[in-house]
Amino acid sequence: EGGPIARRVILRPGAVYGPYDRAFLAYFKMIKKGFRPVIGDGGRIFQAVYGPDAAEACVAALGAFPGEPRAYFINPAEKVTWEEFGLLVGESCRFRPFALRIPEVLIRASQATLMRLWPSARSSGDRLGDLLHARWEADSSRARAELGWSAGVPVREGLEKTYRWYVERGWL
């Protein structure tokens, strides 16, 4: 009957930050107040993708070839620890904040309490759990090979752009 159906595509980013993002805004605000939250030893690894890079992945996915559904991880090749990320946010804000070490047990207790008291806040509780993964990373080689997408903005540059964006709009 009709022509081929466009491929159904699922994009799976890591932590997305950048303009308009309010989740990391809270982190930037803490840094500006002089505190850099660090869970445990700060050695947990993750990949943070700059929002406009994630948007480019969406555009690239629109051009996906017809066929079976596909899932793509969209992360930069660059990996950072929470310790490194916090220091980079501090540098972008021109601050050297004090490391506020948060024991892992406190995050777990907060997660359990939040989910027990407010079951509708499940996504917030799940987000707390995300912070506890030792390695929150994924291989984006399929997105590079099949969609021609790769993250173009290094974390340091993305954080500086994000900071400037927040300041220019009065968010910070």
Tab-separated table of N, CA and C in Angstrom:
chain	number	residue	atom	x	y	z
A	1	GLU	N	0.825	-1.191	0.000
A	1	GLU	CA	0.000	0.000	0.000
A	1	GLU	C	0.867	1.252	0.000
A	2	GLY	N	1.175	1.798	1.146
A	2	GLY	CA	1.946	3.028	1.214
A	2	GLY	C	3.435	2.746	1.189
A	3	GLY	N	4.189	3.790	1.283
A	3	GLY	CA	5.646	3.676	1.320
A	3	GLY	C	6.110	3.194	2.679
A	4	PRO	N	7.407	3.107	2.854
A	4	PRO	CA	7.952	2.626	4.118
A	4	PRO	C	7.633	3.585	5.271
A	5	ILE	N	7.449	3.002	6.421
A	5	ILE	CA	7.178	3.795	7.631
A	5	ILE	C	8.514	4.281	8.176
A	6	ALA	N	8.540	5.514	8.618
A	6	ALA	CA	9.762	6.040	9.218
A	6	ALA	C	10.135	5.177	10.421
A	7	ARG	N	11.400	5.005	10.611
A	7	ARG	CA	11.884	4.212	11.734
A	7	ARG	C	11.479	4.865	13.049
A	8	ARG	N	11.010	4.056	13.954
A	8	ARG	CA	10.740	4.549	15.307
A	8	ARG	C	12.077	4.560	16.041
A	9	VAL	N	12.355	5.689	16.649
A	9	VAL	CA	13.657	5.890	17.273
A	9	VAL	C	13.473	6.280	18.730
A	10	ILE	N	14.283	5.691	19.582
A	10	ILE	CA	14.317	6.049	20.993
A	10	ILE	C	15.697	6.631	21.262
A	11	LEU	N	15.734	7.836	21.805
A	11	LEU	CA	17.000	8.460	22.173
A	11	LEU	C	17.143	8.390	23.686
A	12	ARG	N	18.297	7.943	24.135
A	12	ARG	CA	18.540	7.758	25.567
A	12	ARG	C	19.752	8.573	25.994
A	13	PRO	N	19.511	9.818	26.408
A	13	PRO	CA	20.642	10.644	26.853
A	13	PRO	C	21.026	10.331	28.291
A	14	GLY	N	22.236	10.729	28.626
A	14	GLY	CA	22.659	10.685	30.024
A	14	GLY	C	22.060	11.897	30.728
A	15	ALA	N	22.847	12.547	31.542
A	15	ALA	CA	22.400	13.755	32.233
A	15	ALA	C	22.434	14.916	31.233
A	16	VAL	N	21.312	15.576	31.039
A	16	VAL	CA	21.227	16.695	30.095
A	16	VAL	C	21.255	18.000	30.891
A	17	TYR	N	22.125	18.906	30.471
A	17	TYR	CA	22.225	20.216	31.117
A	17	TYR	C	22.318	21.276	30.028
A	18	GLY	N	22.068	22.505	30.389
A	18	GLY	CA	22.214	23.592	29.431
A	18	GLY	C	21.111	24.611	29.573
A	19	PRO	N	20.954	25.480	28.559
A	19	PRO	CA	19.918	26.511	28.613
A	19	PRO	C	18.540	25.914	28.899
A	20	TYR	N	17.778	26.604	29.696
A	20	TYR	CA	16.412	26.247	30.105
A	20	TYR	C	16.348	25.113	31.123
A	21	ASP	N	17.462	24.479	31.418
A	21	ASP	CA	17.445	23.354	32.354
A	21	ASP	C	17.348	23.865	33.782
A	22	ARG	N	16.385	23.341	34.513
A	22	ARG	CA	16.207	23.756	35.910
A	22	ARG	C	16.810	22.768	36.901
A	23	ALA	N	17.009	21.531	36.479
A	23	ALA	CA	17.569	20.534	37.404
A	23	ALA	C	19.002	20.912	37.788
A	24	PHE	N	19.840	21.210	36.808
A	24	PHE	CA	21.209	21.596	37.115
A	24	PHE	C	21.306	23.037	37.598
A	25	LEU	N	20.268	23.837	37.360
A	25	LEU	CA	20.245	25.203	37.888
A	25	LEU	C	20.405	25.169	39.405
A	26	ALA	N	19.737	24.246	40.060
A	26	ALA	CA	19.850	24.124	41.517
A	26	ALA	C	21.300	23.847	41.920
A	27	TYR	N	21.979	23.048	41.138
A	27	TYR	CA	23.387	22.727	41.411
A	27	TYR	C	24.249	23.988	41.256
A	28	PHE	N	24.018	24.737	40.173
A	28	PHE	CA	24.751	25.981	39.966
A	28	PHE	C	24.504	26.953	41.122
A	29	LYS	N	23.262	27.026	41.597
A	29	LYS	CA	22.938	27.933	42.710
A	29	LYS	C	23.686	27.534	43.981
A	30	MET	N	23.785	26.238	44.225
A	30	MET	CA	24.531	25.792	45.406
A	30	MET	C	26.004	26.184	45.289
A	31	ILE	N	26.549	26.015	44.100
A	31	ILE	CA	27.945	26.389	43.863
A	31	ILE	C	28.143	27.883	44.112
A	32	LYS	N	27.206	28.695	43.603
A	32	LYS	CA	27.303	30.147	43.796
A	32	LYS	C	27.224	30.530	45.270
A	33	LYS	N	26.559	29.706	46.067
A	33	LYS	CA	26.464	29.971	47.503
A	33	LYS	C	27.700	29.457	48.241
A	34	GLY	N	28.613	28.839	47.495
A	34	GLY	CA	29.870	28.411	48.103
A	34	GLY	C	29.950	26.945	48.471
A	35	PHE	N	28.931	26.152	48.096
A	35	PHE	CA	28.925	24.727	48.439
A	35	PHE	C	28.907	23.871	47.183
A	36	ARG	N	29.764	22.888	47.155
A	36	ARG	CA	29.819	21.941	46.047
A	36	ARG	C	29.440	20.568	46.588
A	37	PRO	N	28.188	20.138	46.359
A	37	PRO	CA	27.764	18.845	46.889
A	37	PRO	C	28.547	17.701	46.240
A	38	VAL	N	29.058	16.817	47.063
A	38	VAL	CA	29.808	15.654	46.585
A	38	VAL	C	29.267	14.437	47.315
A	39	ILE	N	28.745	13.493	46.553
A	39	ILE	CA	28.207	12.276	47.160
A	39	ILE	C	29.336	11.283	47.358
A	40	GLY	N	29.489	10.843	48.589
A	40	GLY	CA	30.559	9.903	48.908
A	40	GLY	C	31.912	10.509	48.592
A	41	ASP	N	32.736	9.742	47.881
A	41	ASP	CA	34.079	10.225	47.557
A	41	ASP	C	34.114	11.052	46.272
A	42	GLY	N	32.965	11.200	45.607
A	42	GLY	CA	32.898	12.006	44.389
A	42	GLY	C	33.392	11.284	43.151
A	43	GLY	N	33.720	9.997	43.279
A	43	GLY	CA	34.324	9.257	42.178
A	43	GLY	C	33.354	8.604	41.208
A	44	ARG	N	32.056	8.773	41.421
A	44	ARG	CA	31.094	8.172	40.488
A	44	ARG	C	31.211	8.837	39.121
A	45	ILE	N	31.198	8.026	38.080
A	45	ILE	CA	31.407	8.506	36.718
A	45	ILE	C	30.074	8.625	35.994
A	46	PHE	N	29.935	9.689	35.207
A	46	PHE	CA	28.733	9.845	34.383
A	46	PHE	C	29.064	10.629	33.132
A	47	GLN	N	28.110	10.684	32.228
A	47	GLN	CA	28.244	11.457	31.002
A	47	GLN	C	27.157	12.519	31.002
A	48	ALA	N	27.572	13.749	30.781
A	48	ALA	CA	26.648	14.874	30.752
A	48	ALA	C	26.627	15.432	29.337
A	49	VAL	N	25.447	15.474	28.749
A	49	VAL	CA	25.311	15.978	27.378
A	49	VAL	C	24.685	17.374	27.407
A	50	TYR	N	25.294	18.288	26.674
A	50	TYR	CA	24.823	19.662	26.572
A	50	TYR	C	23.492	19.660	25.823
A	51	GLY	N	22.484	20.350	26.345
A	51	GLY	CA	21.131	20.338	25.791
A	51	GLY	C	21.054	20.569	24.284
A	52	PRO	N	21.715	21.611	23.761
A	52	PRO	CA	21.670	21.794	22.310
A	52	PRO	C	22.259	20.613	21.525
A	53	ASP	N	23.248	19.915	22.089
A	53	ASP	CA	23.753	18.694	21.435
A	53	ASP	C	22.671	17.618	21.420
A	54	ALA	N	21.927	17.497	22.522
A	54	ALA	CA	20.831	16.518	22.581
A	54	ALA	C	19.757	16.876	21.555
A	55	ALA	N	19.491	18.182	21.385
A	55	ALA	CA	18.513	18.618	20.385
A	55	ALA	C	18.979	18.251	18.976
A	56	GLU	N	20.272	18.371	18.725
A	56	GLU	CA	20.816	17.983	17.421
A	56	GLU	C	20.641	16.484	17.180
A	57	ALA	N	20.721	15.699	18.237
A	57	ALA	CA	20.488	14.254	18.095
A	57	ALA	C	19.036	13.998	17.681
A	58	CYS	N	18.108	14.799	18.213
A	58	CYS	CA	16.699	14.657	17.824
A	58	CYS	C	16.521	14.951	16.341
A	59	VAL	N	17.174	15.990	15.869
A	59	VAL	CA	17.091	16.342	14.451
A	59	VAL	C	17.703	15.226	13.605
A	60	ALA	N	18.839	14.708	14.034
A	60	ALA	CA	19.485	13.611	13.302
A	60	ALA	C	18.576	12.388	13.251
A	61	ALA	N	17.854	12.140	14.336
A	61	ALA	CA	16.955	10.976	14.389
A	61	ALA	C	15.796	11.110	13.406
A	62	LEU	N	15.402	12.339	13.098
A	62	LEU	CA	14.316	12.544	12.130
A	62	LEU	C	14.693	12.007	10.750
A	63	GLY	N	15.978	11.951	10.481
A	63	GLY	CA	16.439	11.452	9.196
A	63	GLY	C	16.788	9.979	9.211
A	64	ALA	N	16.404	9.272	10.269
A	64	ALA	CA	16.726	7.840	10.361
A	64	ALA	C	16.064	7.072	9.221
A	65	PHE	N	16.768	6.091	8.723
A	65	PHE	CA	16.241	5.281	7.627
A	65	PHE	C	15.050	4.463	8.099
A	66	PRO	N	14.123	4.159	7.202
A	66	PRO	CA	12.988	3.299	7.568
A	66	PRO	C	13.497	1.935	8.025
A	67	GLY	N	12.744	1.304	8.858
A	67	GLY	CA	13.127	-0.024	9.330
A	67	GLY	C	12.628	-0.295	10.719
A	68	GLU	N	13.237	-1.273	11.317
A	68	GLU	CA	12.856	-1.687	12.668
A	68	GLU	C	13.166	-0.579	13.676
A	69	PRO	N	12.436	-0.559	14.775
A	69	PRO	CA	12.724	0.434	15.824
A	69	PRO	C	14.163	0.300	16.312
A	70	ARG	N	14.764	1.429	16.653
A	70	ARG	CA	16.132	1.436	17.151
A	70	ARG	C	16.235	2.364	18.352
A	71	ALA	N	17.093	2.005	19.262
A	71	ALA	CA	17.404	2.862	20.407
A	71	ALA	C	18.844	3.337	20.264
A	72	TYR	N	19.060	4.598	20.609
A	72	TYR	CA	20.386	5.191	20.514
A	72	TYR	C	20.730	5.890	21.815
A	73	PHE	N	21.895	5.600	22.346
A	73	PHE	CA	22.409	6.372	23.472
A	73	PHE	C	23.019	7.632	22.883
A	74	ILE	N	22.721	8.754	23.474
A	74	ILE	CA	23.299	10.014	22.998
A	74	ILE	C	24.052	10.661	24.154
A	75	ASN	N	25.305	10.360	24.192
A	75	ASN	CA	26.200	10.869	25.217
A	75	ASN	C	27.501	11.301	24.569
A	76	PRO	N	28.194	12.236	25.182
A	76	PRO	CA	29.520	12.554	24.674
A	76	PRO	C	30.479	11.416	25.020
A	77	ALA	N	31.574	11.341	24.314
A	77	ALA	CA	32.592	10.346	24.653
A	77	ALA	C	33.233	10.694	25.997
A	78	GLU	N	33.240	11.972	26.327
A	78	GLU	CA	33.860	12.466	27.556
A	78	GLU	C	33.081	11.990	28.785
A	79	LYS	N	33.809	11.473	29.743
A	79	LYS	CA	33.214	11.037	31.012
A	79	LYS	C	33.826	11.875	32.127
A	80	VAL	N	33.014	12.182	33.127
A	80	VAL	CA	33.505	12.953	34.271
A	80	VAL	C	33.020	12.301	35.557
A	81	THR	N	33.720	12.590	36.628
A	81	THR	CA	33.226	12.188	37.948
A	81	THR	C	32.415	13.355	38.491
A	82	TRP	N	31.618	13.081	39.502
A	82	TRP	CA	30.859	14.172	40.122
A	82	TRP	C	31.819	15.185	40.738
A	83	GLU	N	32.956	14.708	41.231
A	83	GLU	CA	33.965	15.617	41.788
A	83	GLU	C	34.451	16.574	40.693
A	84	GLU	N	34.826	16.028	39.533
A	84	GLU	CA	35.303	16.852	38.413
A	84	GLU	C	34.207	17.801	37.917
A	85	PHE	N	32.993	17.279	37.802
A	85	PHE	CA	31.883	18.092	37.311
A	85	PHE	C	31.659	19.292	38.229
A	86	GLY	N	31.652	19.050	39.527
A	86	GLY	CA	31.459	20.145	40.485
A	86	GLY	C	32.557	21.190	40.395
A	87	LEU	N	33.790	20.732	40.217
A	87	LEU	CA	34.893	21.683	40.068
A	87	LEU	C	34.749	22.494	38.782
A	88	LEU	N	34.309	21.841	37.707
A	88	LEU	CA	34.097	22.549	36.439
A	88	LEU	C	32.960	23.572	36.548
A	89	VAL	N	31.891	23.220	37.251
A	89	VAL	CA	30.807	24.192	37.471
A	89	VAL	C	31.353	25.369	38.264
A	90	GLY	N	32.138	25.077	39.283
A	90	GLY	CA	32.748	26.149	40.072
A	90	GLY	C	33.615	27.057	39.215
A	91	GLU	N	34.423	26.469	38.326
A	91	GLU	CA	35.257	27.271	37.430
A	91	GLU	C	34.399	28.136	36.516
A	92	SER	N	33.307	27.575	36.001
A	92	SER	CA	32.447	28.350	35.100
A	92	SER	C	31.813	29.522	35.836
A	93	CYS	N	31.557	29.358	37.136
A	93	CYS	CA	30.963	30.418	37.958
A	93	CYS	C	32.019	31.335	38.568
A	94	ARG	N	33.294	31.026	38.309
A	94	ARG	CA	34.424	31.763	38.875
A	94	ARG	C	34.428	31.672	40.401
A	95	PHE	N	34.072	30.488	40.913
A	95	PHE	CA	34.038	30.233	42.347
A	95	PHE	C	34.871	29.003	42.666
A	96	ARG	N	35.390	28.960	43.870
A	96	ARG	CA	36.030	27.749	44.387
A	96	ARG	C	35.228	27.331	45.616
A	97	PRO	N	34.123	26.640	45.386
A	97	PRO	CA	33.240	26.298	46.505
A	97	PRO	C	33.827	25.215	47.403
A	98	PHE	N	33.347	25.222	48.611
A	98	PHE	CA	33.712	24.231	49.617
A	98	PHE	C	33.028	22.907	49.274
A	99	ALA	N	33.778	21.811	49.325
A	99	ALA	CA	33.201	20.484	49.050
A	99	ALA	C	32.334	20.059	50.230
A	100	LEU	N	31.046	19.926	49.982
A	100	LEU	CA	30.097	19.469	50.987
A	100	LEU	C	29.868	17.976	50.753
A	101	ARG	N	30.549	17.144	51.526
A	101	ARG	CA	30.480	15.688	51.341
A	101	ARG	C	29.181	15.147	51.938
A	102	ILE	N	28.450	14.413	51.107
A	102	ILE	CA	27.171	13.841	51.530
A	102	ILE	C	27.318	12.322	51.548
A	103	PRO	N	27.174	11.709	52.714
A	103	PRO	CA	27.308	10.249	52.779
A	103	PRO	C	26.231	9.553	51.938
A	104	GLU	N	26.614	8.483	51.286
A	104	GLU	CA	25.689	7.732	50.438
A	104	GLU	C	24.457	7.285	51.222
A	105	VAL	N	24.641	6.909	52.474
A	105	VAL	CA	23.522	6.433	53.289
A	105	VAL	C	22.455	7.521	53.432
A	106	LEU	N	22.863	8.771	53.454
A	106	LEU	CA	21.910	9.879	53.567
A	106	LEU	C	21.062	9.998	52.289
A	107	ILE	N	21.678	9.786	51.143
A	107	ILE	CA	20.928	9.825	49.876
A	107	ILE	C	19.925	8.676	49.839
A	108	ARG	N	20.377	7.491	50.246
A	108	ARG	CA	19.478	6.323	50.238
A	108	ARG	C	18.297	6.535	51.185
A	109	ALA	N	18.549	7.098	52.356
A	109	ALA	CA	17.470	7.348	53.316
A	109	ALA	C	16.506	8.404	52.766
A	110	SER	N	17.049	9.436	52.129
A	110	SER	CA	16.203	10.474	51.541
A	110	SER	C	15.331	9.894	50.446
A	111	GLN	N	15.918	9.025	49.639
A	111	GLN	CA	15.180	8.392	48.543
A	111	GLN	C	14.026	7.552	49.094
A	112	ALA	N	14.300	6.739	50.079
A	112	ALA	CA	13.266	5.873	50.653
A	112	ALA	C	12.158	6.700	51.293
A	113	THR	N	12.541	7.743	52.020
A	113	THR	CA	11.553	8.598	52.682
A	113	THR	C	10.687	9.324	51.656
A	114	LEU	N	11.323	9.898	50.648
A	114	LEU	CA	10.576	10.620	49.619
A	114	LEU	C	9.556	9.708	48.947
A	115	MET	N	9.962	8.503	48.603
A	115	MET	CA	9.068	7.598	47.883
A	115	MET	C	7.961	7.043	48.790
A	116	ARG	N	8.230	6.965	50.078
A	116	ARG	CA	7.211	6.480	51.005
A	116	ARG	C	6.176	7.565	51.295
A	117	LEU	N	6.646	8.802	51.508
A	117	LEU	CA	5.743	9.892	51.857
A	117	LEU	C	4.986	10.443	50.658
A	118	TRP	N	5.637	10.480	49.497
A	118	TRP	CA	5.013	11.031	48.291
A	118	TRP	C	5.189	10.050	47.133
A	119	PRO	N	4.352	9.012	47.075
A	119	PRO	CA	4.479	8.041	45.981
A	119	PRO	C	4.414	8.688	44.598
A	120	SER	N	3.713	9.805	44.484
A	120	SER	CA	3.614	10.480	43.190
A	120	SER	C	4.952	11.115	42.786
A	121	ALA	N	5.881	11.209	43.717
A	121	ALA	CA	7.195	11.800	43.432
A	121	ALA	C	8.199	10.726	43.038
A	122	ARG	N	7.713	9.608	42.539
A	122	ARG	CA	8.598	8.484	42.197
A	122	ARG	C	9.767	8.918	41.313
A	123	SER	N	9.512	9.772	40.318
A	123	SER	CA	10.609	10.157	39.424
A	123	SER	C	11.691	10.913	40.192
A	124	SER	N	11.307	11.721	41.167
A	124	SER	CA	12.307	12.418	41.975
A	124	SER	C	13.108	11.427	42.805
A	125	GLY	N	12.434	10.446	43.356
A	125	GLY	CA	13.134	9.415	44.123
A	125	GLY	C	14.064	8.609	43.243
A	126	ASP	N	13.615	8.307	42.024
A	126	ASP	CA	14.471	7.578	41.084
A	126	ASP	C	15.700	8.407	40.736
A	127	ARG	N	15.525	9.715	40.601
A	127	ARG	CA	16.656	10.592	40.277
A	127	ARG	C	17.701	10.541	41.393
A	128	LEU	N	17.259	10.502	42.629
A	128	LEU	CA	18.222	10.380	43.725
A	128	LEU	C	19.016	9.086	43.578
A	129	GLY	N	18.328	8.020	43.195
A	129	GLY	CA	19.013	6.742	42.988
A	129	GLY	C	20.026	6.811	41.863
A	130	ASP	N	19.729	7.614	40.830
A	130	ASP	CA	20.679	7.766	39.721
A	130	ASP	C	22.019	8.289	40.202
A	131	LEU	N	22.004	9.129	41.212
A	131	LEU	CA	23.237	9.714	41.729
A	131	LEU	C	24.151	8.684	42.370
A	132	LEU	N	23.606	7.519	42.698
A	132	LEU	CA	24.379	6.509	43.417
A	132	LEU	C	25.044	5.466	42.514
A	133	HIS	N	24.743	5.497	41.229
A	133	HIS	CA	25.380	4.532	40.326
A	133	HIS	C	26.871	4.821	40.245
A	134	ALA	N	27.681	3.773	40.322
A	134	ALA	CA	29.132	3.944	40.235
A	134	ALA	C	29.539	4.455	38.852
A	135	ARG	N	28.876	3.964	37.835
A	135	ARG	CA	29.174	4.366	36.461
A	135	ARG	C	27.859	4.539	35.718
A	136	TRP	N	27.554	5.763	35.345
A	136	TRP	CA	26.331	6.065	34.607
A	136	TRP	C	26.768	6.526	33.219
A	137	GLU	N	27.017	5.542	32.371
A	137	GLU	CA	27.568	5.846	31.064
A	137	GLU	C	27.035	4.854	30.034
A	138	ALA	N	27.132	5.239	28.771
A	138	ALA	CA	26.670	4.373	27.694
A	138	ALA	C	27.432	4.718	26.419
A	139	ASP	N	27.515	3.754	25.534
A	139	ASP	CA	28.256	3.884	24.280
A	139	ASP	C	27.360	4.490	23.195
A	140	SER	N	27.776	5.599	22.642
A	140	SER	CA	26.999	6.289	21.611
A	140	SER	C	27.474	5.977	20.197
A	141	SER	N	28.257	4.931	20.022
A	141	SER	CA	28.816	4.645	18.696
A	141	SER	C	27.729	4.346	17.661
A	142	ARG	N	26.619	3.747	18.073
A	142	ARG	CA	25.534	3.480	17.125
A	142	ARG	C	24.955	4.803	16.607
A	143	ALA	N	24.786	5.780	17.480
A	143	ALA	CA	24.265	7.084	17.048
A	143	ALA	C	25.241	7.743	16.070
A	144	ARG	N	26.544	7.595	16.329
A	144	ARG	CA	27.535	8.153	15.399
A	144	ARG	C	27.468	7.449	14.045
A	145	ALA	N	27.412	6.115	14.080
A	145	ALA	CA	27.447	5.335	12.847
A	145	ALA	C	26.165	5.461	12.026
A	146	GLU	N	25.014	5.404	12.686
A	146	GLU	CA	23.751	5.337	11.953
A	146	GLU	C	23.055	6.676	11.771
A	147	LEU	N	23.271	7.603	12.710
A	147	LEU	CA	22.611	8.906	12.614
A	147	LEU	C	23.584	10.030	12.240
A	148	GLY	N	24.870	9.718	12.304
A	148	GLY	CA	25.868	10.747	12.036
A	148	GLY	C	25.964	11.781	13.137
A	149	TRP	N	25.538	11.409	14.345
A	149	TRP	CA	25.517	12.358	15.462
A	149	TRP	C	26.648	12.065	16.437
A	150	SER	N	27.250	13.106	16.911
A	150	SER	CA	28.144	13.007	18.066
A	150	SER	C	28.084	14.344	18.790
A	151	ALA	N	28.297	14.298	20.074
A	151	ALA	CA	28.252	15.520	20.881
A	151	ALA	C	29.379	16.437	20.440
A	152	GLY	N	29.078	17.708	20.251
A	152	GLY	CA	30.085	18.635	19.761
A	152	GLY	C	30.663	19.558	20.816
A	153	VAL	N	30.001	19.642	21.974
A	153	VAL	CA	30.417	20.611	22.990
A	153	VAL	C	31.018	19.878	24.192
A	154	PRO	N	32.308	20.099	24.464
A	154	PRO	CA	32.918	19.498	25.655
A	154	PRO	C	32.247	20.014	26.935
A	155	VAL	N	32.313	19.235	27.991
A	155	VAL	CA	31.636	19.582	29.248
A	155	VAL	C	32.051	20.961	29.756
A	156	ARG	N	33.332	21.237	29.793
A	156	ARG	CA	33.801	22.539	30.309
A	156	ARG	C	33.149	23.690	29.529
A	157	GLU	N	33.174	23.604	28.219
A	157	GLU	CA	32.585	24.650	27.377
A	157	GLU	C	31.072	24.735	27.578
A	158	GLY	N	30.410	23.588	27.659
A	158	GLY	CA	28.964	23.567	27.867
A	158	GLY	C	28.571	24.193	29.194
A	159	LEU	N	29.344	23.925	30.230
A	159	LEU	CA	29.047	24.505	31.538
A	159	LEU	C	29.250	26.012	31.531
A	160	GLU	N	30.285	26.478	30.836
A	160	GLU	CA	30.501	27.923	30.734
A	160	GLU	C	29.358	28.588	29.974
A	161	LYS	N	28.919	27.968	28.880
A	161	LYS	CA	27.796	28.511	28.116
A	161	LYS	C	26.524	28.507	28.954
A	162	THR	N	26.328	27.438	29.709
A	162	THR	CA	25.140	27.331	30.562
A	162	THR	C	25.160	28.412	31.634
A	163	TYR	N	26.295	28.604	32.272
A	163	TYR	CA	26.421	29.632	33.295
A	163	TYR	C	26.084	31.013	32.719
A	164	ARG	N	26.685	31.335	31.570
A	164	ARG	CA	26.410	32.640	30.937
A	164	ARG	C	24.922	32.778	30.615
A	165	TRP	N	24.312	31.711	30.126
A	165	TRP	CA	22.891	31.746	29.786
A	165	TRP	C	22.058	32.024	31.034
A	166	TYR	N	22.356	31.314	32.131
A	166	TYR	CA	21.632	31.535	33.384
A	166	TYR	C	21.775	32.989	33.850
A	167	VAL	N	22.992	33.519	33.789
A	167	VAL	CA	23.243	34.889	34.259
A	167	VAL	C	22.524	35.900	33.368
A	168	GLU	N	22.623	35.735	32.053
A	168	GLU	CA	21.999	36.686	31.121
A	168	GLU	C	20.484	36.773	31.299
A	169	ARG	N	19.872	35.704	31.760
A	169	ARG	CA	18.415	35.691	31.936
A	169	ARG	C	17.987	35.923	33.380
A	170	GLY	N	18.950	36.190	34.231
A	170	GLY	CA	18.637	36.493	35.619
A	170	GLY	C	18.286	35.264	36.450
A	171	TRP	N	18.613	34.091	35.948
A	171	TRP	CA	18.336	32.869	36.720
A	171	TRP	C	19.367	32.684	37.820
A	172	LEU	N	20.552	33.251	37.630
A	172	LEU	CA	21.605	33.199	38.644
A	172	LEU	C	22.025	34.616	38.980
